[in-house]
Short mmCIF file of C-alpha atoms in Angstrom, two decimals:
data_model
loop_
_atom_site.label_atom_id
_atom_site.label_comp_id
_atom_site.label_asym_id
_atom_site.label_seq_id
_atom_site.Cartn_x
_atom_site.Cartn_y
_atom_site.Cartn_z
CA GLY A 1 -59.27 -28.81 41.05
CA GLY A 2 -61.12 -28.59 37.78
CA ASP A 3 -60.49 -29.51 34.17
CA GLY A 4 -58.37 -27.63 31.71
CA VAL A 5 -55.53 -27.39 29.25
CA ILE A 6 -52.19 -25.59 28.83
CA ILE A 7 -51.43 -24.13 25.41
CA GLY A 8 -49.45 -21.24 23.94
CA GLY A 9 -48.29 -20.03 27.34
CA TRP A 10 -51.85 -20.00 28.75
CA LYS A 11 -53.24 -22.23 31.46
CA VAL A 12 -57.02 -22.61 31.07
CA ARG A 13 -58.93 -24.15 33.96
CA ALA A 14 -62.68 -24.57 34.50
CA ARG A 15 -64.35 -25.68 37.71
CA ASN A 16 -67.98 -26.78 37.43
CA THR A 17 -69.81 -27.07 40.75
CA ARG A 18 -73.30 -27.57 42.09
CA ILE A 19 -75.49 -24.84 43.57
CA LEU A 20 -73.99 -23.36 46.73
CA GLY A 21 -75.33 -24.90 49.93
CA LYS A 22 -76.93 -22.93 52.76
CA ASP A 23 -73.71 -22.26 54.70
CA ALA A 24 -71.72 -21.16 51.65
CA LEU A 25 -74.62 -18.93 50.55
CA GLU A 26 -74.81 -17.26 53.96
CA GLU A 27 -71.06 -16.61 53.89
CA LEU A 28 -71.43 -15.08 50.42
CA GLU A 29 -74.29 -12.86 51.66
CA GLN A 30 -72.06 -11.63 54.49
CA ARG A 31 -69.16 -10.84 52.14
CA LEU A 32 -71.44 -8.99 49.72
CA GLY A 33 -73.52 -7.30 52.41
CA THR A 34 -76.91 -8.32 51.01
CA SER A 35 -79.58 -10.93 51.70
CA HIS A 36 -81.06 -10.53 48.20
CA LEU A 37 -79.39 -13.17 46.05
CA PRO A 38 -80.64 -15.30 43.13
CA GLU A 39 -82.14 -18.68 44.05
CA MET A 40 -79.33 -20.51 42.30
CA VAL A 41 -75.73 -19.38 42.83
CA TYR A 42 -72.89 -21.68 41.79
CA GLY A 43 -69.30 -21.96 42.95
CA SER A 44 -68.20 -22.56 39.35
CA SER A 45 -65.29 -20.59 37.95
CA LEU A 46 -63.16 -20.19 34.83
CA GLU A 47 -59.54 -19.02 34.90
CA LEU A 48 -57.21 -18.23 32.00
CA THR A 49 -53.70 -17.51 33.26
CA HIS A 50 -50.81 -16.20 31.15
CA GLU A 51 -48.01 -18.19 32.74
CA SER A 52 -45.02 -15.93 32.05
CA THR A 53 -46.64 -12.73 33.40
CA GLY A 54 -49.13 -14.15 35.92
CA VAL A 55 -51.95 -12.09 34.38
CA LYS A 56 -55.20 -13.93 34.99
CA LEU A 57 -58.63 -13.47 33.44
CA HIS A 58 -61.24 -15.12 35.62
CA PHE A 59 -65.00 -15.47 35.95
CA ASN A 60 -67.00 -16.22 39.10
CA ALA A 61 -70.40 -15.52 40.65
CA GLU A 62 -69.14 -13.47 43.61
CA ASP A 63 -67.46 -10.83 41.43
CA ALA A 64 -70.47 -10.77 39.09
CA LEU A 65 -72.88 -10.22 41.99
CA ARG A 66 -70.63 -7.57 43.52
CA GLU A 67 -70.85 -5.60 40.26
CA TRP A 68 -74.63 -6.14 40.18
CA LEU A 69 -74.82 -4.46 43.59
CA GLN A 70 -72.59 -1.60 42.42
CA GLU A 71 -74.40 -0.88 39.14
CA ASP A 72 -76.72 2.12 39.16
CA LEU A 73 -79.27 1.38 36.44
CA PRO A 74 -80.73 4.31 34.46
CA PRO A 75 -84.21 5.45 35.60
CA LEU A 76 -85.96 4.06 32.52
CA LYS A 77 -84.87 0.53 33.34
CA VAL A 78 -85.76 1.00 36.99
CA ALA A 79 -89.17 2.33 35.92
CA ALA A 80 -89.82 -0.84 33.93
CA ALA A 81 -88.96 -2.84 37.02
CA ALA A 82 -91.24 -0.69 39.17
CA VAL A 83 -94.19 -1.39 36.86
CA TRP A 84 -93.58 -5.12 37.33
CA GLU A 85 -93.16 -4.70 41.08
CA ARG A 86 -96.43 -2.78 41.44
CA GLY A 87 -98.32 -5.42 39.45
CA HIS A 88 -96.64 -8.14 41.46
CA LYS A 89 -97.57 -6.51 44.78
CA ALA A 90 -101.16 -5.98 43.64
CA SER A 91 -101.54 -9.61 42.58
CA ASP A 92 -100.13 -10.71 45.92
CA GLY A 93 -103.16 -9.14 47.60
CA GLY A 94 -101.00 -8.15 50.56
CA GLY A 95 -102.02 -6.25 53.68
CA GLY A 96 -103.23 -2.66 53.95
CA GLY A 97 -102.19 0.06 51.53
CA GLY A 98 -99.58 1.49 53.88
CA ASP A 99 -97.90 -1.88 54.41
CA ALA A 100 -97.90 -2.65 50.69
CA TRP A 101 -96.32 0.75 49.96
CA ASN A 102 -93.56 0.12 52.49
CA ASP A 103 -92.92 -3.34 51.05
CA GLU A 104 -92.67 -1.87 47.57
CA GLU A 105 -90.20 0.77 48.69
CA GLU A 106 -88.05 -1.93 50.22
CA THR A 107 -88.07 -4.25 47.19
CA ASP A 108 -87.47 -1.38 44.78
CA ALA A 109 -84.28 -0.57 46.68
CA TYR A 110 -82.44 -3.32 44.81
CA ASP A 111 -82.38 -4.61 41.23
CA TRP A 112 -84.34 -7.85 41.44
CA THR A 113 -83.34 -8.79 37.85
CA PHE A 114 -79.72 -9.29 39.04
CA THR A 115 -78.42 -7.44 35.96
CA THR A 116 -74.64 -7.14 36.13
CA PRO A 117 -72.17 -5.15 34.00
CA TYR A 118 -69.58 -7.82 34.89
CA ARG A 119 -67.20 -8.72 32.08
CA GLY A 120 -64.80 -10.94 33.96
CA SER A 121 -62.04 -10.06 36.42
CA VAL A 122 -58.38 -9.37 35.68
CA SER A 123 -55.68 -9.87 38.29
CA VAL A 124 -52.01 -10.73 38.54
CA ASP A 125 -51.31 -14.11 40.09
CA VAL A 126 -48.62 -13.43 42.71
CA ASP A 127 -47.68 -17.11 42.63
CA GLY A 128 -46.83 -16.85 38.95
CA HIS A 129 -43.60 -15.62 37.39
CA VAL A 130 -44.48 -11.93 37.42
CA ASP A 131 -42.66 -10.34 34.51
CA GLY A 132 -43.51 -6.72 33.75
CA HIS A 133 -46.63 -6.41 35.93
CA VAL A 134 -46.66 -5.49 39.60
CA ALA A 135 -48.78 -7.89 41.63
CA GLY A 136 -52.16 -6.33 42.29
CA HIS A 137 -51.82 -3.93 39.35
CA PRO A 138 -53.08 -5.78 36.29
CA PRO A 139 -52.83 -4.25 32.81
CA PRO A 140 -55.85 -2.14 31.74
CA TRP A 141 -58.37 -2.75 28.99
CA THR A 142 -57.88 -0.14 26.25
CA ASP A 143 -59.93 0.84 23.18
CA THR A 144 -58.97 -1.13 20.09
CA ASP A 145 -59.65 -1.56 16.39
CA GLN A 146 -59.01 -5.29 16.71
CA ARG A 147 -61.95 -7.69 16.44
CA VAL A 148 -62.77 -11.28 17.29
CA ASP A 149 -61.60 -13.37 14.32
CA ARG A 150 -64.86 -15.15 13.51
CA GLY A 151 -63.31 -16.72 10.44
CA LEU A 152 -60.74 -18.51 12.57
CA LEU A 153 -63.43 -19.60 15.03
CA MET A 154 -65.38 -21.20 12.17
CA GLU A 155 -62.40 -23.22 10.96
CA ARG A 156 -62.64 -26.95 11.58
CA ASP A 157 -59.74 -26.98 14.01
CA PRO A 158 -59.85 -29.65 16.71
CA ILE A 159 -61.36 -28.49 19.99
CA LEU A 160 -58.77 -29.18 22.69
CA PHE A 161 -61.00 -28.07 25.55
CA PHE A 162 -64.61 -26.94 25.96
CA ASP A 163 -66.79 -26.20 28.97
CA GLU A 164 -69.93 -24.28 29.86
CA LEU A 165 -70.50 -22.85 33.34
CA THR A 166 -73.46 -21.18 35.02
CA LEU A 167 -72.48 -18.53 37.58
CA TYR A 168 -76.01 -17.79 38.79
CA GLU A 169 -79.61 -17.99 37.63
CA SER A 170 -83.12 -17.12 38.79
CA GLU A 171 -86.73 -17.62 37.73
CA LEU A 172 -87.51 -14.08 38.99
CA ASP A 173 -90.37 -15.25 41.18
CA ASP A 174 -91.90 -17.23 38.27
CA ASN A 175 -92.21 -14.04 36.22
CA GLY A 176 -89.37 -14.77 33.83
CA LEU A 177 -85.82 -16.05 33.69
CA MET A 178 -82.28 -14.77 34.05
CA SER A 179 -78.86 -16.36 33.97
CA VAL A 180 -75.16 -15.53 33.82
CA THR A 181 -73.20 -18.16 31.91
CA VAL A 182 -69.67 -18.60 30.54
CA LYS A 183 -68.54 -20.83 27.67
CA VAL A 184 -64.90 -21.51 26.84
CA ARG A 185 -63.40 -23.14 23.75
CA VAL A 186 -59.70 -23.78 23.19
CA MET A 187 -58.26 -24.72 19.79
CA PRO A 188 -54.67 -25.05 18.57
CA ARG A 189 -54.63 -21.52 17.10
CA CYS A 190 -56.85 -19.58 19.51
CA TRP A 191 -59.01 -19.56 22.60
CA TYR A 192 -62.46 -18.03 22.89
CA VAL A 193 -64.76 -17.18 25.80
CA LEU A 194 -68.42 -16.14 25.54
CA MET A 195 -70.00 -14.68 28.66
CA ARG A 196 -73.73 -13.98 28.66
CA HIS A 197 -76.03 -12.20 31.04
CA TRP A 198 -79.58 -12.63 29.83
CA MET A 199 -82.87 -11.68 31.44
CA ARG A 200 -86.50 -12.02 30.40
CA VAL A 201 -89.29 -10.44 32.44
CA ASP A 202 -92.39 -11.83 30.75
CA GLY A 203 -94.44 -9.18 28.98
CA VAL A 204 -92.04 -6.41 30.02
CA LEU A 205 -88.40 -6.61 29.00
CA ILE A 206 -85.61 -8.71 27.48
CA ARG A 207 -82.01 -7.84 28.24
CA LEU A 208 -78.95 -9.53 26.73
CA ARG A 209 -75.36 -8.60 27.54
CA GLU A 210 -72.75 -10.62 25.64
CA THR A 211 -69.00 -10.35 26.10
CA ARG A 212 -66.62 -12.24 23.83
CA PHE A 213 -62.93 -12.74 24.58
CA PHE A 214 -60.53 -13.90 21.90
CA HIS A 215 -56.81 -14.64 21.81
CA ARG A 216 -54.85 -15.78 18.79
CA ILE A 217 -52.14 -18.17 19.92
CA ALA A 218 -48.70 -17.37 18.50
CA THR A 219 -47.41 -20.26 16.38
CA GLY A 220 -43.86 -20.83 15.20
CA GLY A 221 -40.96 -18.46 15.78
CA SER A 222 -42.41 -15.42 13.99
CA GLY A 223 -45.01 -14.51 16.61
CA ARG A 224 -42.90 -15.20 19.65
CA ASP A 225 -41.87 -11.57 20.22
CA ALA A 226 -45.23 -10.10 19.21
CA PRO A 227 -47.35 -8.57 22.00
CA CYS A 228 -49.76 -11.00 23.64
CA VAL A 229 -53.23 -9.51 23.17
CA VAL A 230 -56.72 -10.51 24.33
CA VAL A 231 -59.56 -8.88 22.39
CA ARG A 232 -62.83 -8.15 24.22
CA GLU A 233 -66.03 -7.47 22.30
CA SER A 234 -69.09 -6.33 24.28
CA ALA A 235 -72.65 -6.23 22.94
CA ARG A 236 -75.70 -4.99 24.85
CA ARG A 237 -79.23 -5.50 23.62
CA GLU A 238 -82.40 -4.49 25.41
CA GLU A 239 -85.95 -4.71 24.07
CA THR A 240 -89.39 -4.23 25.57
CA PHE A 241 -91.97 -6.80 24.50
CA GLU A 242 -94.11 -3.88 23.35
CA GLY A 243 -91.29 -2.60 21.14
CA LEU A 244 -90.77 -6.06 19.64
CA ARG A 245 -94.49 -6.37 18.95
CA MET A 246 -94.63 -2.98 17.23
CA ARG A 247 -91.69 -3.93 14.97
CA GLY A 248 -93.33 -7.21 14.05
CA ALA A 249 -90.53 -9.16 15.75
CA PRO A 250 -91.22 -12.25 17.90
CA SER A 251 -92.92 -10.93 21.04
CA GLU A 252 -94.05 -14.00 22.99
CA PRO A 253 -91.96 -15.00 26.03
CA GLY A 254 -91.93 -18.61 24.80
CA GLN A 255 -90.00 -17.49 21.72
CA TYR A 256 -87.10 -16.58 24.04
CA PRO A 257 -86.74 -19.78 26.12
CA ASP A 258 -83.02 -19.46 26.85
CA ALA A 259 -79.97 -17.29 26.22
CA ASP A 260 -78.93 -19.06 22.98
CA GLU A 261 -82.38 -18.72 21.43
CA ALA A 262 -82.80 -15.16 22.68
CA ALA A 263 -79.45 -14.18 21.16
CA SER A 264 -80.30 -15.56 17.71
CA VAL A 265 -83.87 -14.14 17.70
CA LEU A 266 -82.74 -10.68 18.84
CA LEU A 267 -79.95 -10.67 16.26
CA ALA A 268 -82.42 -11.58 13.50
CA ALA A 269 -84.89 -8.96 14.78
CA GLY A 270 -82.29 -6.28 14.06
CA GLY A 271 -82.96 -4.10 17.07
CA PRO A 272 -80.62 -1.54 18.64
CA VAL A 273 -77.29 -2.78 19.98
CA GLU A 274 -74.48 -1.08 21.90
CA MET A 275 -71.01 -2.32 20.93
CA GLU A 276 -67.64 -1.79 22.64
CA TYR A 277 -64.21 -3.13 21.66
CA HIS A 278 -61.26 -3.37 24.04
CA ALA A 279 -57.88 -5.10 24.15
CA LEU A 280 -55.73 -6.35 27.01
CA THR A 281 -52.00 -6.53 26.34
CA VAL A 282 -50.34 -8.92 28.75
#
């Protein structure tokens, strides 16, 4: 099921679903081996399949959460979380000191901000016409000098297909917000995907991980034999509210109400950013 379009040898399909029900959530917990999941997990997915090779780029909550579980965050980020946890436990006014300490140890054993390094999944569709790629062995992402063509994206080309999906989101126990979302836009000359993980722990930390995927669709006979390339551009931003305040940048949680606003405010604030550029040749 789902909506989509076929263009330039690519089949693009998006499936937008509601929040997973209790049974589906329990099955997901069993597959992932954890009972700590965000309040809102969706069964939504996006797939972009290169029909002649079967190479598929896809996005879904299960893979994103699996990578959240696997990521080992640096101590500094964990320390920021521990400060929040200690304050949270103290305000709870829990039981005796020993019990509270044990509870804290248990909750600190996992990243309650659900931060994931996930940048989509690549596989080879065994049902497709596999040409040049062995099923189960997708092509690798490699370093590249190529960039997302923002000029082409700003052209007034007709939008053949657009969708926006939420993979999962949480209100972090009413102490902030986090979400993992994917937007897709298909035009006659290119397709573009923007994946965002964003997290705001009020008064503590803002984290924004953006991954952009871009493919220029070959037109006419000239580009038919050219390699088929997907460009991936990754940007990571992380700011403490204290750091924003000291720089004179917006430092109130309300100034970062959602991922779109946070992205534009952080960009304007000119803080540190980690960039990576990769290409996938299918």
